Amino acid sequence: MLGVGVLKGLGETARNFFGSYFSKERLTTVQYPEQRIPTVENARVFPFLVYDGPEWDAGMRCVACQICEKECPPKCIYIEKSKDKKPDYVGKQQFYPARFDIDVSVCMSCQICVEVCPFEAIKMDTAFELATDDRFGGLLQDRKQLAKSNEYYHQIHPTEAAEVDGRLAEEKAKLEAKAKAAAEAAAAKAAAAKAAAAKPAEGEK
Amino acid sequence: MIQTLDQIFVLFKNWLVGFLPAGWQVAAGVVLCVIAIIAVYPALFAIAVLLERKGLGRMQNRYGPNRVGPFGLFQPVADGIKALVKEDIVPLRADRVVHFLAPVVLVPIVFMGFAVLPMGRHMVLVNMDSGLLFFFAMGASTELAVFMAGWSSRNKYSLLGAMRAIAQMISYEVVLLLSSVAVVMIAGSLSLVKIVESQNHYTGIFPHWYVFTPWGLAGFLIFVVASTAETNRSPFDLPEGESEIVAGYFTEYSGFKFALFFLGEYVEMFAVAALGTTLFLGGWTAPFSFLGWVPTWIWFFAKILTWICVFIWFRGTLPRLRQDQLMNFAWKFVLPFSLLNLVVVALWRFLGPGWEQWVICSAILLVAYVVMGRTAFTLKNIGPRKYRYAE
C-alpha cells in the first residue's frame, strides 16, 4: 500500500532519535579537544629527525646526504651540508646537516623521504596538531624542532622502531666484526711479516 | 485566575493601550499586536533552527550543535551574529534593485498570514470574515519574492531553483486550497476564528477536531503533504536541492539577505503549521476536555511546535524527490484524491449524523486510497532505454 515505506522510514529515524539518548554505542562521535582516541601505530603525519643519546645535535643520525631533499615530490625539504664532520653512531666521521628545514604547509605526508633514507634518520611522526598562528616562521620547522629522540620514536611506532634498532645493531655488529677481522688480518699480516723478518735471521744463523 | 492567565496578553495590551487617549487606542492596539507577532515568531524561528539541528543530529546518531552555551542552546545567537557580520555580495551583472527587494518583499508577506490566525481565545489581530482567503492570497504572494530572487541573480542555478519553486508551489497550492475547502464546507465559514469555534465541542473527553473524521483525516494528510511542499521542505526541497543546483534561488545571497530568506522560509513554515492546526487540529482548543484550564495560547504554540518536529522528522527520513515524481504525485495522486475528498465531505454533510456516514465515507476514502496508490504510480514504459542519435 502507498505510504508503508514512508512509515517504515519514519520508524527507523524515530528509533535512531530515541536510541541515541539511551545506548552509548549509537553515538560514535569523539568530542575531539576533550576526548581523544589514541593514535594508531601506522599513522603518519609529518617527518621528524631521529637522534640517539641525550643530545639532539650530537646524536643526530642524519648525515646530510640530501637524498630526501632530492626525492621529495613537493620539494618541502631544505638541507645545508656542514663544513666539518662529526662521528656517527659507529664512530665514523660524517657530515651533518647545518640546516634542515621542512615546510609543514608544503609537505604532503607521502613518506618517500623515510623510504629513501639509508641512515634511518628521518621517520614519520603521529602528532597532527601542527596548526600555528604564524604563517611563515611557524610553518617552517628547523632541525631543532624536527629532532626527536629514539625513545620518542619507540613510543609512537614501537614495532617499526624495534626493527630499525635491530637493523642498526646488526649493521654495527657487522662493521665491528669486519673491523675486528680487519684488525686480526692486519695482526696476522704483521705477525707473518714479523715471522718472515725473523726467518732470514734464522737462516743467517 | 485561569481566565486571567488565558487572556493575559489581551489584558496586558488593553492595560497598555489604556494610557493613551481614546482616539489612539485602536491604532496603538494594532501596533502592539504586530510587534508581538514580529517578536514571537523570530524567537520561535531560533528555537526551531536549534531543534532542527539537534533533532537531525540525533536521527543520524550525532550530537548536533553542543558547544555554544549549555547543550548548545545559544547556537542560534552565534548563527545570527555570523549572518549579520558576513559580507553581503551582489553579483556584478545582477539586477541590484530586485536582488535587494526580493528578501525585503518576502518577509512582510510571510508575516502577513498571522494577521488572521487565532493564537488563543480572543487572540487574533483581525477577525476577518474571509480570513482563509486572505491567508492563501498572502501565501501565494511569496512566489513573487522567490521568482524575484531567482531572476535578478542572473545565475542559472538561481533561475532553475526559482522555476522549480514556482512549479512546485503552484501545483501544491491547488492541493492545499482543496484540502482546506473541505473544512470550509463543514464549518460553513471562511473565518478562521469561526472554524476554531466550530471544533470546540467535546464528546466525553474527546474533542470534535476535524482530523477525527474520515474526510478530516484524509484532508489533514493531504494538507501535511501539500504544506511540506509549499514551504519547500524535504522531501520536496528541490528548489534548493544543494546536490544539484547549489542552493537554488538562494545561490547568490549571502549575509543578512540570506538570513532574511531563511527567516522567511521558517516563518512560512510556522504560518502553514498554524493554519493546519487551525483547520484540522482545533486551533487553540485543548486535546481533552479536562485540560481546558491550560491557557489556550499554550495549546496553540504546542501544536505548532509539534508540527515543526514532524517536519524535522520528515526531513531526517525522506530522500529528495525528482521533479517528475513531484509533479506526478501532485497532479496524478494528491489532486484527484482531494477532489474525491470534497465529494466525500458533501456526502458526510447530507448523510447526517449516524454510523452510516462514518462507514460509507471511510470505505470510499480507503478504497480510493488503495486503488489509486496501486495504479497512479505504475510505470508504463519499462524496458531498456532507447537512444536516438542525430544522423
PDB file of C-alpha atoms in Angstrom, chain B residues 56-235:
ATOM      1  CA  LEU B  56      18.512  15.820  12.731  1.00  0.00           C
ATOM      2  CA  GLY B  57      21.756  15.105  14.522  1.00  0.00           C
ATOM      3  CA  ARG B  58      20.108  12.602  16.818  1.00  0.00           C
ATOM      4  CA  MET B  59      18.340  10.943  13.895  1.00  0.00           C
ATOM      5  CA  GLN B  60      21.747  10.479  12.282  1.00  0.00           C
ATOM      6  CA  ASN B  61      23.281   9.344  15.587  1.00  0.00           C
ATOM      7  CA  ARG B  62      25.238  12.550  16.080  1.00  0.00           C
ATOM      8  CA  TYR B  63      25.153  15.071  18.911  1.00  0.00           C
ATOM      9  CA  GLY B  64      24.261  18.134  16.864  1.00  0.00           C
ATOM     10  CA  PRO B  65      25.488  21.560  17.979  1.00  0.00           C
ATOM     11  CA  ASN B  66      26.551  21.382  21.639  1.00  0.00           C
ATOM     12  CA  ARG B  67      29.343  23.904  22.009  1.00  0.00           C
ATOM     13  CA  VAL B  68      27.776  27.352  22.341  1.00  0.00           C
ATOM     14  CA  GLY B  69      26.377  27.661  25.830  1.00  0.00           C
ATOM     15  CA  PRO B  70      24.882  24.789  27.834  1.00  0.00           C
ATOM     16  CA  PHE B  71      23.843  21.988  25.436  1.00  0.00           C
ATOM     17  CA  GLY B  72      24.452  24.378  22.551  1.00  0.00           C
ATOM     18  CA  LEU B  73      21.414  26.447  23.456  1.00  0.00           C
ATOM     19  CA  PHE B  74      22.990  29.722  22.298  1.00  0.00           C
ATOM     20  CA  GLN B  75      23.784  28.370  18.850  1.00  0.00           C
ATOM     21  CA  PRO B  76      21.052  30.500  17.204  1.00  0.00           C
ATOM     22  CA  VAL B  77      22.647  33.626  18.732  1.00  0.00           C
ATOM     23  CA  ALA B  78      26.002  32.687  17.258  1.00  0.00           C
ATOM     24  CA  ASP B  79      24.375  31.930  13.909  1.00  0.00           C
ATOM     25  CA  GLY B  80      22.609  35.286  13.974  1.00  0.00           C
ATOM     26  CA  ILE B  81      25.811  37.188  14.701  1.00  0.00           C
ATOM     27  CA  LYS B  82      27.545  35.278  11.954  1.00  0.00           C
ATOM     28  CA  ALA B  83      24.829  36.166   9.457  1.00  0.00           C
ATOM     29  CA  LEU B  84      24.983  39.832  10.448  1.00  0.00           C
ATOM     30  CA  VAL B  85      28.730  40.268  10.105  1.00  0.00           C
ATOM     31  CA  LYS B  86      29.152  38.324   6.885  1.00  0.00           C
ATOM     32  CA  GLU B  87      29.934  40.134   3.683  1.00  0.00           C
ATOM     33  CA  ASP B  88      26.930  40.976   1.573  1.00  0.00           C
ATOM     34  CA  ILE B  89      27.788  40.118  -2.016  1.00  0.00           C
ATOM     35  CA  VAL B  90      25.749  41.169  -5.037  1.00  0.00           C
ATOM     36  CA  PRO B  91      26.780  39.641  -8.365  1.00  0.00           C
ATOM     37  CA  LEU B  92      28.212  42.136 -10.835  1.00  0.00           C
ATOM     38  CA  ARG B  93      25.604  41.519 -13.533  1.00  0.00           C
ATOM     39  CA  ALA B  94      22.683  41.082 -11.165  1.00  0.00           C
ATOM     40  CA  ASP B  95      19.711  43.406 -11.116  1.00  0.00           C
ATOM     41  CA  ARG B  96      20.713  45.146  -7.920  1.00  0.00           C
ATOM     42  CA  VAL B  97      17.336  46.637  -7.052  1.00  0.00           C
ATOM     43  CA  VAL B  98      15.313  43.464  -7.492  1.00  0.00           C
ATOM     44  CA  HIS B  99      18.067  41.422  -5.888  1.00  0.00           C
ATOM     45  CA  PHE B 100      17.783  43.644  -2.832  1.00  0.00           C
ATOM     46  CA  LEU B 101      13.998  43.767  -2.868  1.00  0.00           C
ATOM     47  CA  ALA B 102      13.381  40.017  -3.001  1.00  0.00           C
ATOM     48  CA  PRO B 103      14.063  39.262   0.692  1.00  0.00           C
ATOM     49  CA  VAL B 104      12.533  42.591   1.696  1.00  0.00           C
ATOM     50  CA  VAL B 105       9.312  41.622  -0.059  1.00  0.00           C
ATOM     51  CA  LEU B 106       9.305  38.064   1.245  1.00  0.00           C
ATOM     52  CA  VAL B 107       9.498  38.740   4.970  1.00  0.00           C
ATOM     53  CA  PRO B 108       6.473  41.083   5.347  1.00  0.00           C
ATOM     54  CA  ILE B 109       4.390  38.774   3.176  1.00  0.00           C
ATOM     55  CA  VAL B 110       5.057  35.705   5.260  1.00  0.00           C
ATOM     56  CA  PHE B 111       4.301  37.618   8.448  1.00  0.00           C
ATOM     57  CA  MET B 112       1.037  38.869   6.960  1.00  0.00           C
ATOM     58  CA  GLY B 113      -0.603  35.458   7.251  1.00  0.00           C
ATOM     59  CA  PHE B 114      -0.520  35.630  11.033  1.00  0.00           C
ATOM     60  CA  ALA B 115      -2.893  38.579  10.990  1.00  0.00           C
ATOM     61  CA  VAL B 116      -5.895  36.284  10.618  1.00  0.00           C
ATOM     62  CA  LEU B 117      -4.733  33.290  12.659  1.00  0.00           C
ATOM     63  CA  PRO B 118      -6.287  32.965  16.116  1.00  0.00           C
ATOM     64  CA  MET B 119      -3.437  32.180  18.517  1.00  0.00           C
ATOM     65  CA  GLY B 120      -5.662  31.792  21.532  1.00  0.00           C
ATOM     66  CA  ARG B 121      -9.148  32.692  22.679  1.00  0.00           C
ATOM     67  CA  HIS B 122      -9.717  36.311  21.514  1.00  0.00           C
ATOM     68  CA  MET B 123      -6.090  36.458  20.429  1.00  0.00           C
ATOM     69  CA  VAL B 124      -6.415  37.380  16.800  1.00  0.00           C
ATOM     70  CA  LEU B 125      -5.191  40.535  15.140  1.00  0.00           C
ATOM     71  CA  VAL B 126      -8.007  40.877  12.596  1.00  0.00           C
ATOM     72  CA  ASN B 127     -11.096  38.705  12.807  1.00  0.00           C
ATOM     73  CA  MET B 128     -11.679  38.739   9.084  1.00  0.00           C
ATOM     74  CA  ASP B 129     -14.774  37.027   7.646  1.00  0.00           C
ATOM     75  CA  SER B 130     -12.682  35.718   4.766  1.00  0.00           C
ATOM     76  CA  GLY B 131      -9.562  35.014   6.785  1.00  0.00           C
ATOM     77  CA  LEU B 132      -8.732  31.817   4.943  1.00  0.00           C
ATOM     78  CA  LEU B 133      -8.882  33.596   1.609  1.00  0.00           C
ATOM     79  CA  PHE B 134      -6.592  36.328   2.921  1.00  0.00           C
ATOM     80  CA  PHE B 135      -4.161  33.742   4.185  1.00  0.00           C
ATOM     81  CA  PHE B 136      -3.966  31.972   0.842  1.00  0.00           C
ATOM     82  CA  ALA B 137      -3.621  35.239  -1.018  1.00  0.00           C
ATOM     83  CA  MET B 138      -0.642  36.105   1.148  1.00  0.00           C
ATOM     84  CA  GLY B 139       0.791  32.589   0.895  1.00  0.00           C
ATOM     85  CA  ALA B 140       0.648  32.751  -2.889  1.00  0.00           C
ATOM     86  CA  SER B 141       2.470  36.093  -2.923  1.00  0.00           C
ATOM     87  CA  THR B 142       5.650  34.515  -1.589  1.00  0.00           C
ATOM     88  CA  GLU B 143       6.145  33.061  -5.062  1.00  0.00           C
ATOM     89  CA  LEU B 144       6.721  36.581  -6.295  1.00  0.00           C
ATOM     90  CA  ALA B 145       9.642  37.060  -3.923  1.00  0.00           C
ATOM     91  CA  VAL B 146      11.062  33.676  -4.857  1.00  0.00           C
ATOM     92  CA  PHE B 147      10.985  34.465  -8.541  1.00  0.00           C
ATOM     93  CA  MET B 148      12.395  37.949  -7.972  1.00  0.00           C
ATOM     94  CA  ALA B 149      15.330  36.347  -6.203  1.00  0.00           C
ATOM     95  CA  GLY B 150      15.851  33.733  -8.895  1.00  0.00           C
ATOM     96  CA  TRP B 151      15.552  36.072 -11.847  1.00  0.00           C
ATOM     97  CA  SER B 152      17.534  39.021 -10.537  1.00  0.00           C
ATOM     98  CA  SER B 153      20.546  36.935  -9.518  1.00  0.00           C
ATOM     99  CA  ARG B 154      21.409  36.287 -13.170  1.00  0.00           C
ATOM    100  CA  ASN B 155      22.642  32.836 -12.344  1.00  0.00           C
ATOM    101  CA  LYS B 156      21.485  29.634 -13.961  1.00  0.00           C
ATOM    102  CA  TYR B 157      21.185  27.811 -10.664  1.00  0.00           C
ATOM    103  CA  SER B 158      19.146  30.602  -9.140  1.00  0.00           C
ATOM    104  CA  LEU B 159      16.827  30.638 -12.097  1.00  0.00           C
ATOM    105  CA  LEU B 160      16.459  26.869 -12.190  1.00  0.00           C
ATOM    106  CA  GLY B 161      15.748  26.875  -8.474  1.00  0.00           C
ATOM    107  CA  ALA B 162      13.180  29.624  -8.802  1.00  0.00           C
ATOM    108  CA  MET B 163      11.477  27.849 -11.700  1.00  0.00           C
ATOM    109  CA  ARG B 164      11.326  24.628  -9.755  1.00  0.00           C
ATOM    110  CA  ALA B 165       9.992  26.525  -6.759  1.00  0.00           C
ATOM    111  CA  ILE B 166       7.251  28.202  -8.779  1.00  0.00           C
ATOM    112  CA  ALA B 167       6.196  24.970 -10.469  1.00  0.00           C
ATOM    113  CA  GLN B 168       6.096  23.179  -7.152  1.00  0.00           C
ATOM    114  CA  MET B 169       4.402  25.903  -5.166  1.00  0.00           C
ATOM    115  CA  ILE B 170       1.662  26.434  -7.717  1.00  0.00           C
ATOM    116  CA  SER B 171       0.972  22.704  -8.022  1.00  0.00           C
ATOM    117  CA  TYR B 172       0.709  22.225  -4.307  1.00  0.00           C
ATOM    118  CA  GLU B 173      -1.106  25.485  -3.685  1.00  0.00           C
ATOM    119  CA  VAL B 174      -4.063  23.980  -5.533  1.00  0.00           C
ATOM    120  CA  VAL B 175      -3.993  20.909  -3.350  1.00  0.00           C
ATOM    121  CA  LEU B 176      -3.583  22.956  -0.193  1.00  0.00           C
ATOM    122  CA  LEU B 177      -6.638  25.009  -1.104  1.00  0.00           C
ATOM    123  CA  LEU B 178      -8.761  21.990  -1.977  1.00  0.00           C
ATOM    124  CA  SER B 179      -7.966  20.242   1.282  1.00  0.00           C
ATOM    125  CA  SER B 180      -8.941  23.396   3.170  1.00  0.00           C
ATOM    126  CA  VAL B 181     -12.172  23.767   1.214  1.00  0.00           C
ATOM    127  CA  ALA B 182     -13.327  20.506   2.811  1.00  0.00           C
ATOM    128  CA  VAL B 183     -13.188  22.179   6.213  1.00  0.00           C
ATOM    129  CA  VAL B 184     -14.911  25.281   4.927  1.00  0.00           C
ATOM    130  CA  MET B 185     -17.763  23.136   3.577  1.00  0.00           C
ATOM    131  CA  ILE B 186     -18.420  21.676   7.023  1.00  0.00           C
ATOM    132  CA  ALA B 187     -17.717  24.759   9.137  1.00  0.00           C
ATOM    133  CA  GLY B 188     -19.664  26.986   6.753  1.00  0.00           C
ATOM    134  CA  SER B 189     -17.289  29.886   7.218  1.00  0.00           C
ATOM    135  CA  LEU B 190     -14.043  31.258   5.858  1.00  0.00           C
ATOM    136  CA  SER B 191     -13.322  32.961   9.165  1.00  0.00           C
ATOM    137  CA  LEU B 192     -10.575  31.081  10.969  1.00  0.00           C
ATOM    138  CA  VAL B 193     -11.969  32.159  14.336  1.00  0.00           C
ATOM    139  CA  LYS B 194     -15.294  30.528  13.496  1.00  0.00           C
ATOM    140  CA  ILE B 195     -13.587  27.403  12.203  1.00  0.00           C
ATOM    141  CA  VAL B 196     -11.839  27.002  15.556  1.00  0.00           C
ATOM    142  CA  GLU B 197     -15.068  27.683  17.446  1.00  0.00           C
ATOM    143  CA  SER B 198     -16.850  25.003  15.422  1.00  0.00           C
ATOM    144  CA  GLN B 199     -14.301  22.428  16.625  1.00  0.00           C
ATOM    145  CA  ASN B 200     -14.528  23.494  20.258  1.00  0.00           C
ATOM    146  CA  HIS B 201     -17.001  20.813  21.419  1.00  0.00           C
ATOM    147  CA  TYR B 202     -16.345  17.610  23.288  1.00  0.00           C
ATOM    148  CA  THR B 203     -17.935  14.153  23.284  1.00  0.00           C
ATOM    149  CA  GLY B 204     -16.977  12.712  26.636  1.00  0.00           C
ATOM    150  CA  ILE B 205     -13.402  13.861  26.946  1.00  0.00           C
ATOM    151  CA  PHE B 206     -12.616  13.812  23.223  1.00  0.00           C
ATOM    152  CA  PRO B 207     -12.732  16.976  21.109  1.00  0.00           C
ATOM    153  CA  HIS B 208     -14.586  17.405  17.823  1.00  0.00           C
ATOM    154  CA  TRP B 209     -11.482  18.192  15.824  1.00  0.00           C
ATOM    155  CA  TYR B 210     -11.927  17.716  12.110  1.00  0.00           C
ATOM    156  CA  VAL B 211      -8.953  15.383  11.968  1.00  0.00           C
ATOM    157  CA  PHE B 212     -11.040  12.782  13.831  1.00  0.00           C
ATOM    158  CA  THR B 213     -13.438  12.325  10.905  1.00  0.00           C
ATOM    159  CA  PRO B 214     -12.682  10.231   7.805  1.00  0.00           C
ATOM    160  CA  TRP B 215     -12.704  13.203   5.439  1.00  0.00           C
ATOM    161  CA  GLY B 216     -10.829  15.296   8.008  1.00  0.00           C
ATOM    162  CA  LEU B 217      -8.075  12.706   8.335  1.00  0.00           C
ATOM    163  CA  ALA B 218      -7.741  12.467   4.562  1.00  0.00           C
ATOM    164  CA  GLY B 219      -7.745  16.257   4.284  1.00  0.00           C
ATOM    165  CA  PHE B 220      -5.222  16.504   7.088  1.00  0.00           C
ATOM    166  CA  LEU B 221      -2.812  14.087   5.412  1.00  0.00           C
ATOM    167  CA  ILE B 222      -3.161  15.915   2.108  1.00  0.00           C
ATOM    168  CA  PHE B 223      -2.592  19.178   3.938  1.00  0.00           C
ATOM    169  CA  VAL B 224       0.575  17.863   5.579  1.00  0.00           C
ATOM    170  CA  VAL B 225       1.990  16.734   2.230  1.00  0.00           C
ATOM    171  CA  ALA B 226       0.998  19.947   0.481  1.00  0.00           C
ATOM    172  CA  SER B 227       2.295  22.189   3.249  1.00  0.00           C
ATOM    173  CA  THR B 228       5.628  20.375   3.241  1.00  0.00           C
ATOM    174  CA  ALA B 229       5.859  21.026  -0.485  1.00  0.00           C
ATOM    175  CA  GLU B 230       4.564  24.578  -0.165  1.00  0.00           C
ATOM    176  CA  THR B 231       7.311  25.504   2.302  1.00  0.00           C
ATOM    177  CA  ASN B 232       9.993  23.766   0.209  1.00  0.00           C
ATOM    178  CA  ARG B 233      10.850  21.368   2.985  1.00  0.00           C
ATOM    179  CA  SER B 234      12.447  17.992   2.494  1.00  0.00           C
ATOM    180  CA  PRO B 235      11.434  15.659   0.752  1.00  0.00           C
TER     181      PRO B 235
END
